[in-house]
Amino acid sequence: MRLVIARCSVDYAGRLTAHLPSAPRLILVKADGSVSIHADDRAYKPLNWMSPPCTLKEGTGEEEGVWTVVNKAGEKLIITMEEVLHDSSHELGVDPGLIKDGVEAHLQELLADRIDTLGEGYTLIRREYMTAIGPVDILCRDAEGRTVAVEIKRRGEIDGVEQLTRYLELLNRDPHLAPVRGIFAAQEIKPQARVLATDRGIGCQVLDYNALRGIEDDKLRLF
């Protein structure tokens, strides 16, 4: 990963155009090729970014200090450096991924054992299917033999949908697995996460922890 802190302006040219006037910013260049520009007041969300696959060209001569990032659609992110305050590179290696808490790890184990909870005819390929950016909780096949990636959370929020989206982008590049669709599974799924998942063609599955464990609900029922 390369970290650059610089006073710069940024222009985006694509389906829309956008301009960030000159200001000190953090620029992240990751090993996957992505480039993102950050301010100091927006938590994790960048001001602008270019997702991989894309290429970064640093200008020389008259264009020295101008970075041009181009993606496969021909969209451009042009960063004009006025003053570089910091520039360093760091080798982070392969990330082990997010370590689940006890409930999430147990949910994964239980769902893998009872994969037909997702639908009749589902079969397990494997748990913790490794990708370049971390392990997919469960990889399975539906009744039609199509590959399905399942991300499991105790509490389903937008960041979990984003995580599954990144996994799906990678998995769908593998001709032996594609097409791969996703299921976002959690004990509770927030409305915003459900809307985002639906918009991206990702299914949602609410998990009943006790039912997966084979424990009957002790609440009174009317039959």
Short mmCIF file of C-alpha atoms in Angstrom, two decimals:
data_model
loop_
_atom_site.label_atom_id
_atom_site.label_comp_id
_atom_site.label_asym_id
_atom_site.label_seq_id
_atom_site.Cartn_x
_atom_site.Cartn_y
_atom_site.Cartn_z
CA MET A 1 0.00 0.00 0.00
CA ARG A 2 1.21 3.50 -0.84
CA LEU A 3 0.20 6.46 1.33
CA VAL A 4 0.57 9.98 -0.01
CA ILE A 5 -0.41 13.12 1.85
CA ALA A 6 -0.44 16.07 -0.53
CA ARG A 7 -2.02 19.37 -1.29
CA CYS A 8 -3.85 18.56 -4.48
CA SER A 9 -6.91 19.10 -6.64
CA VAL A 10 -8.89 16.23 -8.13
CA ASP A 11 -11.00 15.97 -11.27
CA TYR A 12 -13.20 13.05 -12.25
CA ALA A 13 -14.29 12.57 -15.85
CA GLY A 14 -16.75 9.80 -16.64
CA ARG A 15 -20.51 9.39 -16.67
CA LEU A 16 -20.51 12.52 -14.52
CA THR A 17 -17.87 15.14 -13.83
CA ALA A 18 -16.71 16.25 -10.40
CA HIS A 19 -14.05 18.61 -9.09
CA LEU A 20 -12.34 18.79 -5.71
CA PRO A 21 -10.54 22.13 -5.23
CA SER A 22 -7.04 22.35 -3.81
CA ALA A 23 -6.67 21.08 -0.21
CA PRO A 24 -4.47 18.73 1.83
CA ARG A 25 -5.66 15.14 1.34
CA LEU A 26 -4.64 11.53 1.90
CA ILE A 27 -4.28 9.38 -1.24
CA LEU A 28 -4.30 5.59 -0.86
CA VAL A 29 -2.97 3.37 -3.63
CA LYS A 30 -3.65 -0.28 -2.78
CA ALA A 31 -2.07 -3.45 -4.14
CA ASP A 32 -5.30 -4.31 -5.99
CA GLY A 33 -4.84 -1.14 -8.06
CA SER A 34 -7.57 0.92 -6.42
CA VAL A 35 -6.96 4.61 -5.71
CA SER A 36 -8.95 6.61 -3.17
CA ILE A 37 -8.76 10.21 -1.95
CA HIS A 38 -9.62 10.97 1.67
CA ALA A 39 -10.27 14.04 3.80
CA ASP A 40 -9.94 14.16 7.59
CA ASP A 41 -13.64 14.44 8.37
CA ARG A 42 -15.55 11.59 6.62
CA ALA A 43 -14.68 8.48 8.65
CA TYR A 44 -13.78 5.67 6.23
CA LYS A 45 -15.61 7.02 3.17
CA PRO A 46 -13.38 8.57 0.47
CA LEU A 47 -14.10 11.85 -1.31
CA ASN A 48 -13.48 10.12 -4.62
CA TRP A 49 -12.04 6.82 -5.75
CA MET A 50 -11.38 4.48 -8.66
CA SER A 51 -12.07 0.79 -8.16
CA PRO A 52 -9.96 -1.93 -9.78
CA PRO A 53 -9.15 -2.89 -12.41
CA CYS A 54 -7.53 0.44 -13.24
CA THR A 55 -4.13 1.86 -14.13
CA LEU A 56 -2.19 4.71 -12.54
CA LYS A 57 0.18 6.85 -14.61
CA GLU A 58 2.36 9.49 -12.97
CA GLY A 59 3.15 12.35 -15.30
CA THR A 60 6.67 13.42 -16.26
CA GLY A 61 8.16 16.52 -17.81
CA GLU A 62 5.52 19.20 -18.27
CA GLU A 63 2.95 16.89 -16.67
CA GLU A 64 5.07 16.10 -13.62
CA GLY A 65 2.91 15.97 -10.51
CA VAL A 66 -0.21 14.93 -12.42
CA TRP A 67 -1.55 11.46 -11.70
CA THR A 68 -4.04 9.97 -14.14
CA VAL A 69 -6.05 6.93 -13.07
CA VAL A 70 -8.07 5.18 -15.79
CA ASN A 71 -10.50 2.27 -15.35
CA LYS A 72 -11.63 -0.29 -17.92
CA ALA A 73 -14.61 1.92 -18.87
CA GLY A 74 -12.26 4.79 -19.81
CA GLU A 75 -13.29 6.95 -16.86
CA LYS A 76 -10.49 9.12 -15.49
CA LEU A 77 -9.48 10.38 -12.08
CA ILE A 78 -6.92 13.16 -12.46
CA ILE A 79 -4.98 14.20 -9.36
CA THR A 80 -2.90 17.37 -9.64
CA MET A 81 -0.23 17.54 -6.94
CA GLU A 82 0.82 20.96 -5.70
CA GLU A 83 2.89 19.89 -2.70
CA VAL A 84 3.70 16.38 -1.47
CA LEU A 85 3.93 16.29 2.32
CA HIS A 86 4.42 12.54 2.76
CA ASP A 87 4.98 9.57 0.46
CA SER A 88 5.58 6.05 1.77
CA SER A 89 4.94 2.46 0.70
CA HIS A 90 4.23 -0.51 2.95
CA GLU A 91 3.91 -4.25 2.24
CA LEU A 92 0.89 -5.48 4.18
CA GLY A 93 0.70 -9.02 2.80
CA VAL A 94 -2.46 -11.13 2.64
CA ASP A 95 -5.03 -10.09 5.21
CA PRO A 96 -6.55 -12.95 7.24
CA GLY A 97 -9.96 -11.31 7.06
CA LEU A 98 -12.37 -10.35 9.79
CA ILE A 99 -12.39 -12.72 12.74
CA LYS A 100 -15.95 -13.61 13.60
CA ASP A 101 -17.26 -13.35 17.14
CA GLY A 102 -18.46 -16.53 18.80
CA VAL A 103 -22.05 -16.26 17.61
CA GLU A 104 -21.11 -15.53 13.98
CA ALA A 105 -18.62 -18.41 13.92
CA HIS A 106 -21.27 -20.74 15.36
CA LEU A 107 -23.88 -19.48 12.88
CA GLN A 108 -21.49 -20.31 10.06
CA GLU A 109 -20.92 -23.81 11.40
CA LEU A 110 -24.63 -24.46 11.95
CA LEU A 111 -25.68 -23.11 8.56
CA ALA A 112 -23.04 -25.22 6.82
CA ASP A 113 -24.46 -28.30 8.56
CA ARG A 114 -28.02 -27.27 7.66
CA ILE A 115 -27.38 -25.70 4.27
CA ASP A 116 -30.90 -26.57 3.11
CA THR A 117 -32.05 -23.72 5.38
CA LEU A 118 -31.26 -21.53 2.37
CA GLY A 119 -33.53 -23.58 0.13
CA GLU A 120 -34.36 -27.09 -0.96
CA GLY A 121 -31.60 -28.74 -2.96
CA TYR A 122 -28.73 -26.56 -1.69
CA THR A 123 -25.38 -28.34 -1.28
CA LEU A 124 -22.24 -27.18 0.50
CA ILE A 125 -19.00 -26.63 -1.45
CA ARG A 126 -16.97 -25.49 1.55
CA ARG A 127 -16.76 -23.12 4.50
CA GLU A 128 -14.20 -20.31 4.60
CA TYR A 129 -13.62 -20.32 0.83
CA MET A 130 -10.46 -18.24 0.45
CA THR A 131 -10.20 -15.31 -1.98
CA ALA A 132 -7.45 -12.73 -2.49
CA ILE A 133 -9.21 -10.36 -0.07
CA GLY A 134 -10.31 -12.83 2.58
CA PRO A 135 -12.50 -15.89 3.13
CA VAL A 136 -16.11 -16.18 2.00
CA ASP A 137 -18.08 -17.64 4.91
CA ILE A 138 -19.85 -20.31 2.87
CA LEU A 139 -19.69 -21.29 -0.78
CA CYS A 140 -22.49 -23.58 -1.93
CA ARG A 141 -24.67 -24.54 -4.90
CA ASP A 142 -28.40 -24.11 -5.28
CA ALA A 143 -30.82 -26.71 -6.64
CA GLU A 144 -29.96 -25.68 -10.23
CA GLY A 145 -26.23 -26.13 -9.59
CA ARG A 146 -25.43 -22.40 -9.58
CA THR A 147 -22.70 -21.12 -7.24
CA VAL A 148 -23.84 -19.10 -4.23
CA ALA A 149 -21.61 -17.11 -1.86
CA VAL A 150 -22.99 -16.54 1.64
CA GLU A 151 -21.81 -13.82 4.03
CA ILE A 152 -22.93 -14.36 7.64
CA LYS A 153 -23.35 -11.65 10.27
CA ARG A 154 -24.97 -11.55 13.66
CA ARG A 155 -26.27 -8.09 12.82
CA GLY A 156 -26.59 -7.34 9.11
CA GLU A 157 -25.58 -3.80 8.18
CA ILE A 158 -24.42 -1.97 5.06
CA ASP A 159 -20.73 -2.78 5.57
CA GLY A 160 -21.55 -6.50 5.41
CA VAL A 161 -23.29 -6.03 2.06
CA GLU A 162 -20.27 -4.10 0.78
CA GLN A 163 -18.00 -6.93 1.93
CA LEU A 164 -20.08 -9.54 0.11
CA THR A 165 -20.15 -7.32 -3.01
CA ARG A 166 -16.34 -7.32 -3.11
CA TYR A 167 -16.25 -11.10 -2.77
CA LEU A 168 -18.76 -11.51 -5.60
CA GLU A 169 -16.72 -9.28 -7.91
CA LEU A 170 -13.72 -11.56 -7.42
CA LEU A 171 -15.58 -14.87 -7.54
CA ASN A 172 -17.32 -13.96 -10.78
CA ARG A 173 -13.92 -13.63 -12.47
CA ASP A 174 -13.39 -17.37 -11.97
CA PRO A 175 -14.87 -19.20 -14.98
CA HIS A 176 -15.15 -22.39 -12.92
CA LEU A 177 -17.51 -20.68 -10.46
CA ALA A 178 -19.27 -17.95 -12.44
CA PRO A 179 -21.98 -16.91 -12.41
CA VAL A 180 -21.95 -16.48 -8.63
CA ARG A 181 -24.83 -14.86 -6.76
CA GLY A 182 -24.82 -13.77 -3.14
CA ILE A 183 -26.90 -14.29 -0.02
CA PHE A 184 -26.53 -11.96 2.97
CA ALA A 185 -27.50 -13.95 6.07
CA ALA A 186 -27.89 -12.56 9.58
CA GLN A 187 -29.98 -12.84 12.71
CA GLU A 188 -31.15 -9.28 12.07
CA ILE A 189 -30.87 -7.32 8.82
CA LYS A 190 -31.14 -3.55 8.95
CA PRO A 191 -33.58 -1.98 6.45
CA GLN A 192 -30.82 0.03 4.76
CA ALA A 193 -28.71 -3.10 4.31
CA ARG A 194 -31.69 -4.97 2.84
CA VAL A 195 -32.35 -2.15 0.35
CA LEU A 196 -28.69 -2.06 -0.74
CA ALA A 197 -28.53 -5.85 -1.05
CA THR A 198 -31.71 -5.97 -3.12
CA ASP A 199 -30.41 -3.20 -5.38
CA ARG A 200 -27.29 -5.27 -6.05
CA GLY A 201 -29.15 -8.49 -6.70
CA ILE A 202 -28.10 -10.04 -3.39
CA GLY A 203 -30.61 -12.19 -1.52
CA CYS A 204 -31.29 -11.73 2.20
CA GLN A 205 -31.83 -14.55 4.71
CA VAL A 206 -32.77 -13.97 8.35
CA LEU A 207 -31.29 -16.73 10.52
CA ASP A 208 -32.99 -18.16 13.60
CA TYR A 209 -30.12 -19.13 15.87
CA ASN A 210 -32.22 -21.40 18.09
CA ALA A 211 -33.85 -23.13 15.14
CA LEU A 212 -30.44 -23.83 13.62
CA ARG A 213 -29.38 -25.31 16.95
CA GLY A 214 -32.49 -27.46 17.02
CA ILE A 215 -33.98 -25.66 20.02
CA GLU A 216 -37.73 -25.06 19.98
CA ASP A 217 -39.04 -21.57 20.68
CA ASP A 218 -40.35 -21.57 24.25
CA LYS A 219 -42.92 -18.86 23.54
CA LEU A 220 -46.59 -19.82 23.71
CA ARG A 221 -48.12 -20.56 20.34
CA LEU A 222 -51.67 -20.91 19.10
CA PHE A 223 -52.31 -23.88 16.80
#
